[in-house]
């Protein structure tokens, strides 16, 4: 059974640009959540989707947005990139019944 | 607002020792608690999941306990090995506002474990 797949794994952007990250959950998982990990702030929750609906949202500015498609795949978008957005962005999927999270390897974003 | 604290922040032990990692949380209205390990530059690997109605879970050399009333969980690692060296993270899933399903996930800052031969 394939795990959670995130693309791209690495990317470099410049300030002011925007970026879109993709996440394919484990087959059968309909819940997808996103996290930002930085050395200073640790792991912080961005948002969570279930059946194409956003269920929970963290405390991030509106530049961070996401969506989920009918096949449960999810994308997150960050607009007007800032240097502080440099981070490892992690996606996780879960079964609603247990809530156990399974993480992908992450997308490492560097903003120059 | 849920806050999760992990103690110690770092731990270095010789191979073969038994060790305990601690996780405390401020709001006892939780849905579940999950322990992860993270190797440098990698994603998170799930170790153990404890539902709010459970007291402990075991997997191989790992045992995790949960005491909701005191807001604490411990991860016990028996007979540690160099391959156990990693950052261990505790994540608490709160109940939603209605108390009927799961809400937001809050992570601790992690414990960096080094097991030396």
Short mmCIF file of C-alpha atoms in Angstrom, two decimals:
data_model
loop_
_atom_site.label_atom_id
_atom_site.label_comp_id
_atom_site.label_asym_id
_atom_site.label_seq_id
_atom_site.Cartn_x
_atom_site.Cartn_y
_atom_site.Cartn_z
CA UNK A 1 0.00 0.00 0.00
CA UNK A 2 1.54 3.30 -1.07
CA UNK A 3 2.14 5.92 1.59
CA UNK A 4 1.45 9.63 1.51
CA UNK A 5 3.13 11.24 -1.49
CA UNK A 6 4.15 14.88 -1.58
CA UNK A 7 5.43 16.81 -4.57
CA UNK A 8 7.68 18.53 -5.20
CA UNK A 9 10.19 17.41 -2.57
CA UNK A 10 12.37 20.50 -2.89
CA UNK A 11 11.80 23.92 -4.38
CA UNK A 12 13.34 27.36 -4.34
CA UNK A 13 11.32 30.51 -4.84
CA UNK A 14 11.93 34.23 -4.49
CA UNK A 15 10.04 36.71 -2.35
CA UNK A 16 6.71 37.75 -3.80
CA UNK A 17 6.20 34.59 -5.83
CA UNK A 18 3.59 32.00 -5.11
CA UNK A 19 3.88 28.24 -4.70
CA UNK A 20 1.57 25.24 -4.90
CA UNK A 21 2.33 21.99 -3.09
CA UNK A 22 0.57 18.71 -3.74
CA UNK A 23 -0.32 15.78 -1.49
CA UNK A 24 -1.73 12.38 -2.42
CA UNK A 25 -3.10 10.52 0.62
CA UNK A 26 -3.02 6.83 1.35
CA UNK A 27 -5.69 5.05 -0.65
CA UNK A 28 -8.97 5.09 1.27
CA UNK A 29 -8.01 8.02 3.50
CA UNK A 30 -10.37 10.94 3.07
CA UNK A 31 -8.85 13.29 5.63
CA UNK A 32 -5.77 15.35 4.73
CA UNK A 33 -3.99 17.87 6.92
CA UNK A 34 -1.05 20.22 6.38
CA UNK A 35 1.71 21.37 8.75
CA UNK A 36 4.59 23.80 8.63
CA UNK A 37 7.83 22.86 10.37
CA UNK A 38 10.55 25.38 11.12
CA UNK A 39 13.48 25.23 13.56
CA UNK A 40 12.12 28.15 15.56
CA UNK A 41 8.40 27.35 15.73
CA UNK A 42 8.41 23.58 15.46
CA UNK A 43 5.43 21.87 13.88
CA UNK A 44 2.40 24.06 13.38
CA UNK A 45 -1.00 23.05 12.07
CA UNK A 46 -2.13 24.80 8.90
CA UNK A 47 -5.47 23.24 7.93
CA UNK A 48 -7.36 20.00 7.57
CA UNK A 49 -9.78 18.75 4.93
CA UNK A 50 -12.30 15.96 4.88
CA UNK A 51 -14.38 15.13 1.82
CA UNK A 52 -13.40 18.40 0.11
CA UNK A 53 -14.46 20.53 3.11
CA UNK A 54 -12.09 22.40 5.39
CA UNK A 55 -12.74 21.10 8.90
CA UNK A 56 -10.12 22.90 10.94
CA UNK A 57 -7.77 25.80 10.38
CA UNK A 58 -4.67 26.96 12.19
CA UNK A 59 -3.52 30.50 12.88
CA UNK A 60 -1.87 31.39 9.61
CA UNK A 61 -2.48 34.45 7.42
CA UNK A 62 -4.80 34.30 4.42
CA UNK A 63 -1.78 33.93 2.10
CA UNK A 64 -1.91 30.26 3.04
CA UNK A 65 -4.78 28.39 1.45
CA UNK A 66 -5.66 24.85 0.52
CA UNK A 67 -8.18 22.67 -1.13
CA UNK A 68 -9.10 19.03 -1.51
CA UNK A 69 -10.34 17.32 -4.62
CA UNK A 70 -12.96 14.61 -5.01
CA UNK A 71 -10.24 11.94 -5.18
CA UNK A 72 -8.96 13.17 -1.75
CA UNK A 73 -5.77 14.63 -3.21
CA UNK A 74 -4.97 18.00 -1.70
CA UNK A 75 -3.04 21.09 -2.63
CA UNK A 76 -1.85 24.00 -0.56
CA UNK A 77 -0.93 27.38 -1.96
CA UNK A 78 1.16 30.16 -0.49
CA UNK A 79 0.94 33.53 -2.22
CA UNK A 80 3.26 36.52 -1.93
CA UNK A 81 6.04 34.47 -0.43
CA UNK A 82 8.11 35.89 2.44
CA UNK A 83 11.52 34.80 3.67
CA UNK A 84 9.86 33.44 6.81
CA UNK A 85 7.84 30.97 4.74
CA UNK A 86 10.98 28.89 4.24
CA UNK A 87 10.11 25.61 5.93
CA UNK A 88 9.38 21.94 5.58
CA UNK A 89 5.71 21.53 4.67
CA UNK A 90 4.28 18.22 5.75
CA UNK A 91 1.06 16.58 4.69
CA UNK A 92 -0.68 13.79 6.58
CA UNK A 93 -3.66 11.61 5.83
CA UNK A 94 -5.89 9.68 8.18
CA UNK A 95 -8.96 7.56 8.49
CA UNK A 96 -11.73 9.50 10.17
CA UNK A 97 -12.58 6.50 12.35
CA UNK A 98 -9.24 6.40 14.19
CA UNK A 99 -7.69 9.78 13.53
CA UNK A 100 -4.24 8.15 13.26
CA UNK A 101 -2.01 10.31 11.11
CA UNK A 102 0.39 9.08 8.45
CA UNK A 103 2.85 11.64 7.12
CA UNK A 104 4.57 12.16 3.80
CA UNK A 105 8.25 13.04 3.46
CA UNK A 106 7.47 16.72 3.07
CA UNK A 107 8.16 19.53 0.62
CA UNK A 108 11.13 21.69 1.57
CA UNK A 109 10.55 25.27 0.45
CA UNK A 110 13.35 27.82 0.40
CA UNK A 111 12.44 31.45 -0.20
CA UNK A 112 15.30 33.72 -1.32
CA UNK B 1 -5.97 26.75 23.68
CA UNK B 2 -4.15 23.43 23.92
CA UNK B 3 -0.48 23.58 24.83
CA UNK B 4 1.81 20.56 24.66
CA UNK B 5 5.15 20.36 26.44
CA UNK B 6 7.79 17.67 26.10
CA UNK B 7 10.48 17.01 28.65
CA UNK B 8 13.41 16.63 28.36
CA UNK B 9 14.28 18.64 25.26
CA UNK B 10 17.29 16.40 24.66
CA UNK B 11 18.50 13.12 26.07
CA UNK B 12 21.71 11.18 25.54
CA UNK B 13 21.98 7.61 26.83
CA UNK B 14 24.23 4.60 26.37
CA UNK B 15 22.95 1.67 24.36
CA UNK B 16 20.85 -0.79 26.33
CA UNK B 17 19.28 1.69 28.74
CA UNK B 18 15.56 1.91 29.35
CA UNK B 19 14.25 5.44 29.05
CA UNK B 20 11.13 7.54 29.46
CA UNK B 21 10.02 10.53 27.44
CA UNK B 22 7.38 12.82 28.86
CA UNK B 23 4.54 14.77 27.26
CA UNK B 24 2.12 17.04 29.10
CA UNK B 25 -0.93 18.87 27.80
CA UNK B 26 -3.10 21.60 29.28
CA UNK B 27 -6.61 20.67 28.07
CA UNK B 28 -7.82 17.19 28.99
CA UNK B 29 -10.64 17.26 26.41
CA UNK B 30 -8.69 15.22 23.91
CA UNK B 31 -9.70 12.85 21.12
CA UNK B 32 -6.41 10.96 20.98
CA UNK B 33 -2.65 11.29 21.45
CA UNK B 34 -0.04 10.07 19.02
CA UNK B 35 3.70 9.58 19.34
CA UNK B 36 5.98 10.01 16.33
CA UNK B 37 9.66 9.83 15.54
CA UNK B 38 11.36 12.04 13.01
CA UNK B 39 14.76 11.43 11.49
CA UNK B 40 16.70 14.49 10.22
CA UNK B 41 15.19 15.96 7.07
CA UNK B 42 12.45 13.35 6.96
CA UNK B 43 8.75 13.14 7.58
CA UNK B 44 7.17 11.77 10.73
CA UNK B 45 6.77 8.07 11.42
CA UNK B 46 3.85 7.03 13.60
CA UNK B 47 4.89 5.00 16.63
CA UNK B 48 1.80 4.65 18.80
CA UNK B 49 -1.72 6.03 18.88
CA UNK B 50 -3.71 6.15 22.12
CA UNK B 51 -7.41 6.91 21.93
CA UNK B 52 -8.86 9.02 24.76
CA UNK B 53 -10.60 5.98 26.26
CA UNK B 54 -7.37 3.97 26.43
CA UNK B 55 -4.69 3.96 29.11
CA UNK B 56 -1.76 2.53 27.17
CA UNK B 57 -0.53 1.03 23.92
CA UNK B 58 2.43 -1.22 23.24
CA UNK B 59 4.43 -1.98 20.13
CA UNK B 60 7.61 -4.03 20.43
CA UNK B 61 10.02 -2.21 22.73
CA UNK B 62 7.74 0.82 22.97
CA UNK B 63 5.01 1.47 25.49
CA UNK B 64 2.96 4.64 25.71
CA UNK B 65 0.65 5.55 28.54
CA UNK B 66 -2.04 8.19 28.84
CA UNK B 67 -3.45 9.87 31.95
CA UNK B 68 -6.03 12.39 30.81
CA UNK B 69 -6.89 13.63 34.28
CA UNK B 70 -3.32 14.75 34.93
CA UNK B 71 -2.70 15.77 31.33
CA UNK B 72 0.27 13.46 30.83
CA UNK B 73 1.59 10.81 28.52
CA UNK B 74 4.85 8.90 28.68
CA UNK B 75 6.72 6.96 26.03
CA UNK B 76 8.83 4.16 27.44
CA UNK B 77 11.61 2.72 25.28
CA UNK B 78 13.13 -0.53 26.49
CA UNK B 79 16.68 -1.63 25.75
CA UNK B 80 17.54 1.40 23.62
CA UNK B 81 19.60 0.99 20.45
CA UNK B 82 21.61 3.46 18.34
CA UNK B 83 18.91 3.15 15.66
CA UNK B 84 16.46 4.71 18.11
CA UNK B 85 18.32 8.02 17.80
CA UNK B 86 15.82 10.54 16.43
CA UNK B 87 13.49 13.33 17.52
CA UNK B 88 10.39 12.06 19.28
CA UNK B 89 7.23 14.12 19.00
CA UNK B 90 4.00 13.98 20.93
CA UNK B 91 0.83 15.22 19.21
CA UNK B 92 -2.49 15.80 20.95
CA UNK B 93 -5.73 15.80 19.00
CA UNK B 94 -8.32 17.91 20.78
CA UNK B 95 -12.05 17.35 20.66
CA UNK B 96 -14.01 19.64 18.36
CA UNK B 97 -16.15 22.45 19.79
CA UNK B 98 -19.19 20.19 20.09
CA UNK B 99 -17.19 17.43 21.76
CA UNK B 100 -18.43 14.95 19.19
CA UNK B 101 -15.46 14.47 16.92
CA UNK B 102 -11.82 15.39 16.47
CA UNK B 103 -10.53 18.93 16.31
CA UNK B 104 -7.10 20.49 15.89
CA UNK B 105 -3.78 18.77 16.38
CA UNK B 106 -1.11 20.32 18.61
CA UNK B 107 2.49 19.15 18.64
CA UNK B 108 5.07 19.36 21.37
CA UNK B 109 8.53 20.70 20.57
CA UNK B 110 10.01 17.21 20.66
CA UNK B 111 12.73 15.35 22.52
CA UNK B 112 16.01 14.79 20.68
CA UNK B 113 17.24 11.33 21.64
CA UNK B 114 20.79 10.15 21.07
CA UNK B 115 21.72 6.56 21.88
CA UNK B 116 25.46 6.01 21.74
CA UNK B 117 27.11 2.60 21.36
#
